[in-house]
Amino acid sequence: MGERRVAQADLVDAVVIGRNEGARLLAGLAALQGQVRRIVYVDSGSADGSPAAAAALGAEVVALDMSVPFTAARARNAGLARLAADPPDLVQFLDGDCEVQPGWIGQARRFLAQHPEVVVVCGRRRERFPEASVYNRLCDREWDTPPGLATACGGDALMRFAAVQAVGGYDPSLIAGEEPDLCLRLRRAGGVIWRLEAEMTLHDAAITRFGQWWQRSRRAGHAFAEGAYRHGAGPERHWRRETRRALLWGAGVPLAAAVAALIHPAGALLLLLWPLQVIRLMPRMGGAAALFTVLGKLPEAQGVIGFHARRLLRRQRRLIEYK
């Protein structure tokens, strides 16, 4: 990407969202102090004193009306709304279980000043405690995406405030996958998403149990299905491949094995496709990642099927939480 020198954007504000994050939230807010003009903390019904603690650290606190169904997208929009009266040039979004790394905002701000076509810049998010569980290590691997041109960011990113506002902000109806949805709309509006090879944030997934990992994977399947349903017909074919893979390996293989076994007991051998797929992926991914990638297609398929079942039955979507 060729550099174009323009005037440095000066005003950077931060929007932090969270619920019952305790010490993790306070560490995240403390790390932002002195790096941004304003910090807006949007709280979603915490019972641990987070709003008062955040206010004591100088954050402007917005308490969401919890009589309305909560989504992370809705919380981020509430932060944007608080900033709108005196808008910044840039807004750093941060989840309450994350801590921005020293130097990140300055480096990302300079990059945006040199590349006006870029509307979102993100960096390397790392797990704070990858040694705590295999699930945390899998998250750390997930965050390690290639630097350069990207299609989407995660919950932590530095964005141009005006560009985000121009596309209507986050979609508050989405219970998962709201960042890729926003980035898709920004790209369709002509913006560029870029990932720097720079340390951005420390994240604490705090996933120590199999059930937590299953729920997180199920939420991913829901996000794939809804993203493909909304945008899959476009030229980007948004999340169509991910949805098909979830259904093929998580629903198609066991269903085919069950039907085949009714015809002949040897039909159950179709389930051997799972370990064979693990073996195929191991040289590229490593043993644990390959195993959980294949196993994860089961909860992902559950999420895909759950989304479409609720859509067809016209039932309200519910949050899929893992902690």
GROMACS .gro file of C-alpha atoms in nm:
model
  323
    1MET     CA    1   0.000   0.000   0.000
    2GLY     CA    2   0.148   0.334  -0.102
    3GLU     CA    3   0.172   0.599   0.169
    4ARG     CA    4   0.010   0.940   0.135
    5ARG     CA    5   0.107   1.199   0.391
    6VAL     CA    6  -0.183   1.396   0.534
    7ALA     CA    7  -0.247   1.594   0.849
    8GLN     CA    8  -0.240   1.382   1.167
    9ALA     CA    9  -0.583   1.315   1.312
   10ASP     CA   10  -0.567   1.441   1.671
   11LEU     CA   11  -0.890   1.347   1.842
   12VAL     CA   12  -0.909   0.987   1.959
   13ASP     CA   13  -1.181   0.868   2.197
   14ALA     CA   14  -1.248   0.520   2.330
   15VAL     CA   15  -1.564   0.314   2.370
   16VAL     CA   16  -1.536   0.025   2.613
   17ILE     CA   17  -1.819  -0.222   2.669
   18GLY     CA   18  -1.858  -0.475   2.946
   19ARG     CA   19  -2.054  -0.652   3.213
   20ASN     CA   20  -1.915  -0.783   3.541
   21GLU     CA   21  -1.556  -0.771   3.417
   22GLY     CA   22  -1.420  -0.655   3.753
   23ALA     CA   23  -1.041  -0.615   3.767
   24ARG     CA   24  -1.007  -0.681   3.393
   25LEU     CA   25  -1.220  -0.375   3.316
   26LEU     CA   26  -1.022  -0.154   3.553
   27ALA     CA   27  -0.693  -0.264   3.398
   28GLY     CA   28  -0.831  -0.190   3.052
   29LEU     CA   29  -0.952   0.155   3.151
   30ALA     CA   30  -0.625   0.238   3.326
   31ALA     CA   31  -0.427   0.144   3.015
   32LEU     CA   32  -0.631   0.388   2.806
   33GLN     CA   33  -0.570   0.685   3.033
   34GLY     CA   34  -0.345   0.945   2.875
   35GLN     CA   35  -0.383   0.786   2.531
   36VAL     CA   36  -0.731   0.911   2.439
   37ARG     CA   37  -0.932   1.227   2.494
   38ARG     CA   38  -1.244   1.063   2.639
   39ILE     CA   39  -1.331   0.716   2.760
   40VAL     CA   40  -1.693   0.608   2.740
   41TYR     CA   41  -1.774   0.290   2.928
   42VAL     CA   42  -2.104   0.126   2.835
   43ASP     CA   43  -2.225  -0.111   3.105
   44SER     CA   44  -2.476  -0.387   3.044
   45GLY     CA   45  -2.629  -0.457   3.382
   46SER     CA   46  -2.318  -0.528   3.592
   47ALA     CA   47  -2.372  -0.636   3.951
   48ASP     CA   48  -2.006  -0.605   4.057
   49GLY     CA   49  -1.982  -0.228   4.092
   50SER     CA   50  -1.823  -0.181   3.750
   51PRO     CA   51  -2.007   0.145   3.667
   52ALA     CA   52  -1.894   0.320   3.986
   53ALA     CA   53  -1.540   0.188   3.953
   54ALA     CA   54  -1.521   0.303   3.591
   55ALA     CA   55  -1.649   0.649   3.684
   56ALA     CA   56  -1.385   0.672   3.957
   57LEU     CA   57  -1.122   0.619   3.688
   58GLY     CA   58  -1.260   0.910   3.485
   59ALA     CA   59  -1.472   0.722   3.234
   60GLU     CA   60  -1.808   0.853   3.122
   61VAL     CA   61  -2.052   0.576   3.211
   62VAL     CA   62  -2.353   0.484   3.000
   63ALA     CA   63  -2.590   0.228   3.150
   64LEU     CA   64  -2.789   0.035   2.892
   65ASP     CA   65  -3.160  -0.006   2.940
   66MET     CA   66  -3.170  -0.379   3.010
   67SER     CA   67  -3.545  -0.400   2.944
   68VAL     CA   68  -3.442  -0.402   2.578
   69PRO     CA   69  -3.261  -0.719   2.460
   70PHE     CA   70  -2.887  -0.672   2.500
   71THR     CA   71  -2.630  -0.713   2.225
   72ALA     CA   72  -2.267  -0.603   2.212
   73ALA     CA   73  -2.353  -0.410   1.895
   74ARG     CA   74  -2.619  -0.214   2.081
   75ALA     CA   75  -2.368  -0.132   2.356
   76ARG     CA   76  -2.111  -0.004   2.107
   77ASN     CA   77  -2.373   0.209   1.937
   78ALA     CA   78  -2.462   0.361   2.273
   79GLY     CA   79  -2.098   0.461   2.311
   80LEU     CA   80  -2.094   0.614   1.966
   81ALA     CA   81  -2.409   0.809   2.049
   82ARG     CA   82  -2.246   0.955   2.360
   83LEU     CA   83  -1.952   1.075   2.150
   84ALA     CA   84  -2.165   1.220   1.870
   85ALA     CA   85  -2.222   1.562   2.031
   86ASP     CA   86  -1.846   1.630   2.022
   87PRO     CA   87  -1.720   1.370   1.777
   88PRO     CA   88  -1.361   1.251   1.758
   89ASP     CA   89  -1.169   1.178   1.441
   90LEU     CA   90  -1.106   0.822   1.557
   91VAL     CA   91  -1.263   0.585   1.805
   92GLN     CA   92  -1.086   0.295   1.973
   93PHE     CA   93  -1.330   0.015   2.049
   94LEU     CA   94  -1.235  -0.215   2.332
   95ASP     CA   95  -1.405  -0.507   2.504
   96GLY     CA   96  -1.410  -0.496   2.882
   97ASP     CA   97  -1.193  -0.806   2.912
   98CYS     CA   98  -0.912  -0.647   2.706
   99GLU     CA   99  -0.620  -0.416   2.776
  100VAL     CA  100  -0.470  -0.199   2.504
  101GLN     CA  101  -0.094  -0.235   2.467
  102PRO     CA  102   0.150   0.056   2.506
  103GLY     CA  103   0.214   0.232   2.178
  104TRP     CA  104  -0.077   0.074   1.992
  105ILE     CA  105  -0.300   0.380   1.961
  106GLY     CA  106  -0.014   0.604   1.852
  107GLN     CA  107   0.105   0.359   1.587
  108ALA     CA  108  -0.245   0.291   1.457
  109ARG     CA  109  -0.329   0.663   1.452
  110ARG     CA  110  -0.018   0.741   1.248
  111PHE     CA  111  -0.104   0.465   1.003
  112LEU     CA  112  -0.454   0.603   0.951
  113ALA     CA  113  -0.315   0.952   0.901
  114GLN     CA  114  -0.090   0.819   0.623
  115HIS     CA  115  -0.362   0.604   0.463
  116PRO     CA  116  -0.691   0.796   0.438
  117GLU     CA  117  -0.855   0.512   0.245
  118VAL     CA  118  -0.825   0.286   0.552
  119VAL     CA  119  -1.126   0.318   0.784
  120VAL     CA  120  -1.047   0.039   1.031
  121VAL     CA  121  -0.708  -0.071   1.161
  122CYS     CA  122  -0.646  -0.355   1.401
  123GLY     CA  123  -0.342  -0.542   1.529
  124ARG     CA  124  -0.242  -0.853   1.720
  125ARG     CA  125  -0.475  -0.948   2.000
  126ARG     CA  126  -0.317  -1.198   2.240
  127GLU     CA  127  -0.457  -1.413   2.514
  128ARG     CA  128  -0.335  -1.305   2.857
  129PHE     CA  129  -0.330  -1.661   2.994
  130PRO     CA  130  -0.280  -1.903   2.703
  131GLU     CA  131  -0.129  -2.156   2.942
  132ALA     CA  132  -0.449  -2.174   3.147
  133SER     CA  133  -0.632  -2.407   2.907
  134VAL     CA  134  -0.626  -2.553   2.560
  135TYR     CA  135  -0.930  -2.335   2.485
  136ASN     CA  136  -0.739  -2.016   2.565
  137ARG     CA  137  -0.456  -2.133   2.340
  138LEU     CA  138  -0.704  -2.193   2.060
  139CYS     CA  139  -0.833  -1.838   2.104
  140ASP     CA  140  -0.478  -1.702   2.087
  141ARG     CA  141  -0.427  -1.892   1.762
  142GLU     CA  142  -0.757  -1.755   1.628
  143TRP     CA  143  -0.644  -1.397   1.693
  144ASP     CA  144  -0.322  -1.449   1.493
  145THR     CA  145  -0.451  -1.343   1.152
  146PRO     CA  146  -0.223  -1.235   0.865
  147PRO     CA  147  -0.116  -0.868   0.853
  148GLY     CA  148  -0.222  -0.654   0.561
  149LEU     CA  149  -0.552  -0.616   0.381
  150ALA     CA  150  -0.832  -0.776   0.585
  151THR     CA  151  -1.203  -0.838   0.548
  152ALA     CA  152  -1.294  -0.776   0.911
  153CYS     CA  153  -1.170  -0.694   1.259
  154GLY     CA  154  -1.269  -0.816   1.603
  155GLY     CA  155  -1.411  -0.625   1.897
  156ASP     CA  156  -1.089  -0.425   1.941
  157ALA     CA  157  -1.001  -0.183   1.661
  158LEU     CA  158  -0.932   0.182   1.585
  159MET     CA  159  -1.191   0.321   1.343
  160ARG     CA  160  -1.275   0.647   1.172
  161PHE     CA  161  -1.574   0.782   1.359
  162ALA     CA  162  -1.734   0.950   1.056
  163ALA     CA  163  -1.705   0.635   0.841
  164VAL     CA  164  -1.873   0.421   1.106
  165GLN     CA  165  -2.153   0.674   1.149
  166ALA     CA  166  -2.201   0.700   0.773
  167VAL     CA  167  -2.293   0.330   0.746
  168GLY     CA  168  -2.523   0.342   1.048
  169GLY     CA  169  -2.287   0.198   1.308
  170TYR     CA  170  -2.323  -0.157   1.431
  171ASP     CA  171  -2.638  -0.356   1.365
  172PRO     CA  172  -2.797  -0.377   1.713
  173SER     CA  173  -3.009  -0.678   1.621
  174LEU     CA  174  -2.707  -0.907   1.575
  175ILE     CA  175  -2.627  -1.131   1.872
  176ALA     CA  176  -2.294  -1.235   1.717
  177GLY     CA  177  -2.075  -1.143   1.421
  178GLU     CA  178  -2.147  -0.771   1.446
  179GLU     CA  179  -1.789  -0.665   1.363
  180PRO     CA  180  -1.764  -0.854   1.031
  181ASP     CA  181  -2.109  -0.719   0.942
  182LEU     CA  182  -1.994  -0.361   1.005
  183CYS     CA  183  -1.669  -0.416   0.817
  184LEU     CA  184  -1.857  -0.560   0.519
  185ARG     CA  185  -2.074  -0.249   0.500
  186LEU     CA  186  -1.769  -0.025   0.535
  187ARG     CA  187  -1.594  -0.208   0.252
  188ARG     CA  188  -1.901  -0.181   0.033
  189ALA     CA  189  -1.892   0.193   0.098
  190GLY     CA  190  -1.534   0.205  -0.035
  191GLY     CA  191  -1.339   0.174   0.290
  192VAL     CA  192  -1.038  -0.046   0.356
  193ILE     CA  193  -0.980  -0.271   0.658
  194TRP     CA  194  -0.613  -0.323   0.752
  195ARG     CA  195  -0.435  -0.536   1.007
  196LEU     CA  196  -0.097  -0.415   1.133
  197GLU     CA  197   0.173  -0.650   1.255
  198ALA     CA  198   0.173  -0.473   1.591
  199GLU     CA  199   0.074  -0.564   1.945
  200MET     CA  200  -0.277  -0.427   2.003
  201THR     CA  201  -0.448  -0.580   2.309
  202LEU     CA  202  -0.433  -0.849   2.574
  203HIS     CA  203  -0.756  -1.048   2.600
  204ASP     CA  204  -0.878  -1.275   2.876
  205ALA     CA  205  -1.111  -1.535   2.728
  206ALA     CA  206  -1.122  -1.721   3.061
  207ILE     CA  207  -1.240  -2.041   2.891
  208THR     CA  208  -1.148  -2.332   3.117
  209ARG     CA  209  -1.435  -2.574   3.057
  210PHE     CA  210  -1.544  -2.775   2.756
  211GLY     CA  211  -1.899  -2.639   2.788
  212GLN     CA  212  -1.773  -2.281   2.750
  213TRP     CA  213  -1.584  -2.373   2.436
  214TRP     CA  214  -1.893  -2.550   2.297
  215GLN     CA  215  -2.111  -2.242   2.355
  216ARG     CA  216  -1.857  -2.012   2.194
  217SER     CA  217  -1.839  -2.242   1.890
  218ARG     CA  218  -2.218  -2.257   1.873
  219ARG     CA  219  -2.226  -1.876   1.872
  220ALA     CA  220  -1.978  -1.878   1.582
  221GLY     CA  221  -2.211  -2.107   1.387
  222HIS     CA  222  -2.501  -1.872   1.451
  223ALA     CA  223  -2.291  -1.580   1.327
  224PHE     CA  224  -2.193  -1.771   1.012
  225ALA     CA  225  -2.555  -1.858   0.936
  226GLU     CA  226  -2.696  -1.510   0.993
  227GLY     CA  227  -2.412  -1.343   0.805
  228ALA     CA  228  -2.461  -1.575   0.508
  229TYR     CA  229  -2.838  -1.529   0.520
  230ARG     CA  230  -2.808  -1.150   0.518
  231HIS     CA  231  -2.512  -1.095   0.287
  232GLY     CA  232  -2.421  -1.427   0.128
  233ALA     CA  233  -2.582  -1.342  -0.205
  234GLY     CA  234  -2.341  -1.052  -0.254
  235PRO     CA  235  -2.012  -1.073  -0.444
  236GLU     CA  236  -1.823  -1.134  -0.118
  237ARG     CA  237  -2.020  -1.456  -0.059
  238HIS     CA  238  -2.009  -1.357   0.306
  239TRP     CA  239  -1.965  -1.661   0.534
  240ARG     CA  240  -2.126  -1.900   0.288
  241ARG     CA  241  -1.825  -2.134   0.289
  242GLU     CA  242  -1.806  -2.136   0.670
  243THR     CA  243  -2.177  -2.216   0.693
  244ARG     CA  244  -2.149  -2.499   0.441
  245ARG     CA  245  -1.851  -2.651   0.623
  246ALA     CA  246  -2.034  -2.642   0.955
  247LEU     CA  247  -2.335  -2.817   0.806
  248LEU     CA  248  -2.129  -3.071   0.611
  249TRP     CA  249  -1.904  -3.185   0.894
  250GLY     CA  250  -2.127  -3.111   1.190
  251ALA     CA  251  -2.460  -3.236   1.058
  252GLY     CA  252  -2.409  -3.405   0.721
  253VAL     CA  253  -2.148  -3.662   0.829
  254PRO     CA  254  -2.331  -3.788   1.141
  255LEU     CA  255  -2.666  -3.790   0.962
  256ALA     CA  256  -2.524  -3.982   0.666
  257ALA     CA  257  -2.358  -4.231   0.903
  258ALA     CA  258  -2.683  -4.283   1.093
  259VAL     CA  259  -2.884  -4.342   0.775
  260ALA     CA  260  -2.616  -4.570   0.629
  261ALA     CA  261  -2.600  -4.770   0.953
  262LEU     CA  262  -2.973  -4.841   0.925
  263ILE     CA  263  -2.902  -5.006   0.590
  264HIS     CA  264  -2.588  -5.187   0.702
  265PRO     CA  265  -2.388  -5.169   1.027
  266ALA     CA  266  -2.076  -5.085   0.829
  267GLY     CA  267  -2.238  -4.756   0.738
  268ALA     CA  268  -2.129  -4.622   1.077
  269LEU     CA  269  -1.774  -4.627   0.940
  270LEU     CA  270  -1.858  -4.297   0.770
  271LEU     CA  271  -1.780  -4.141   1.108
  272LEU     CA  272  -1.415  -4.223   1.036
  273LEU     CA  273  -1.424  -3.918   0.810
  274TRP     CA  274  -1.380  -3.709   1.126
  275PRO     CA  275  -1.047  -3.858   1.241
  276LEU     CA  276  -0.928  -3.868   0.882
  277GLN     CA  277  -0.999  -3.496   0.853
  278VAL     CA  278  -0.808  -3.435   1.177
  279ILE     CA  279  -0.509  -3.625   1.037
  280ARG     CA  280  -0.528  -3.426   0.714
  281LEU     CA  281  -0.523  -3.095   0.901
  282MET     CA  282  -0.255  -3.183   1.156
  283PRO     CA  283   0.054  -3.100   0.946
  284ARG     CA  284  -0.078  -2.749   0.886
  285MET     CA  285  -0.249  -2.676   1.217
  286GLY     CA  286  -0.101  -2.901   1.482
  287GLY     CA  287  -0.280  -3.173   1.676
  288ALA     CA  288  -0.496  -2.976   1.921
  289ALA     CA  289  -0.606  -2.715   1.668
  290ALA     CA  290  -0.690  -2.981   1.410
  291LEU     CA  291  -0.891  -3.184   1.663
  292PHE     CA  292  -1.094  -2.891   1.789
  293THR     CA  293  -1.143  -2.751   1.438
  294VAL     CA  294  -1.315  -3.073   1.334
  295LEU     CA  295  -1.495  -3.124   1.665
  296GLY     CA  296  -1.608  -2.762   1.657
  297LYS     CA  297  -1.818  -2.827   1.349
  298LEU     CA  298  -2.074  -3.000   1.574
  299PRO     CA  299  -2.159  -2.693   1.785
  300GLU     CA  300  -2.121  -2.471   1.478
  301ALA     CA  301  -2.382  -2.679   1.298
  302GLN     CA  302  -2.602  -2.650   1.606
  303GLY     CA  303  -2.569  -2.273   1.583
  304VAL     CA  304  -2.650  -2.270   1.210
  305ILE     CA  305  -2.956  -2.489   1.253
  306GLY     CA  306  -3.067  -2.294   1.560
  307PHE     CA  307  -3.053  -1.965   1.372
  308HIS     CA  308  -3.265  -2.090   1.084
  309ALA     CA  309  -3.510  -2.267   1.314
  310ARG     CA  310  -3.572  -1.949   1.511
  311ARG     CA  311  -3.594  -1.749   1.190
  312LEU     CA  312  -3.856  -1.979   1.039
  313LEU     CA  313  -4.052  -1.998   1.365
  314ARG     CA  314  -4.021  -1.618   1.405
  315ARG     CA  315  -3.879  -1.655   1.753
  316GLN     CA  316  -3.661  -1.394   1.918
  317ARG     CA  317  -3.291  -1.468   1.906
  318ARG     CA  318  -3.124  -1.509   2.244
  319LEU     CA  319  -2.767  -1.435   2.340
  320ILE     CA  320  -2.529  -1.729   2.330
  321GLU     CA  321  -2.291  -1.659   2.617
  322TYR     CA  322  -1.992  -1.862   2.730
  323LYS     CA  323  -1.885  -1.680   3.043
   0.00000   0.00000   0.00000
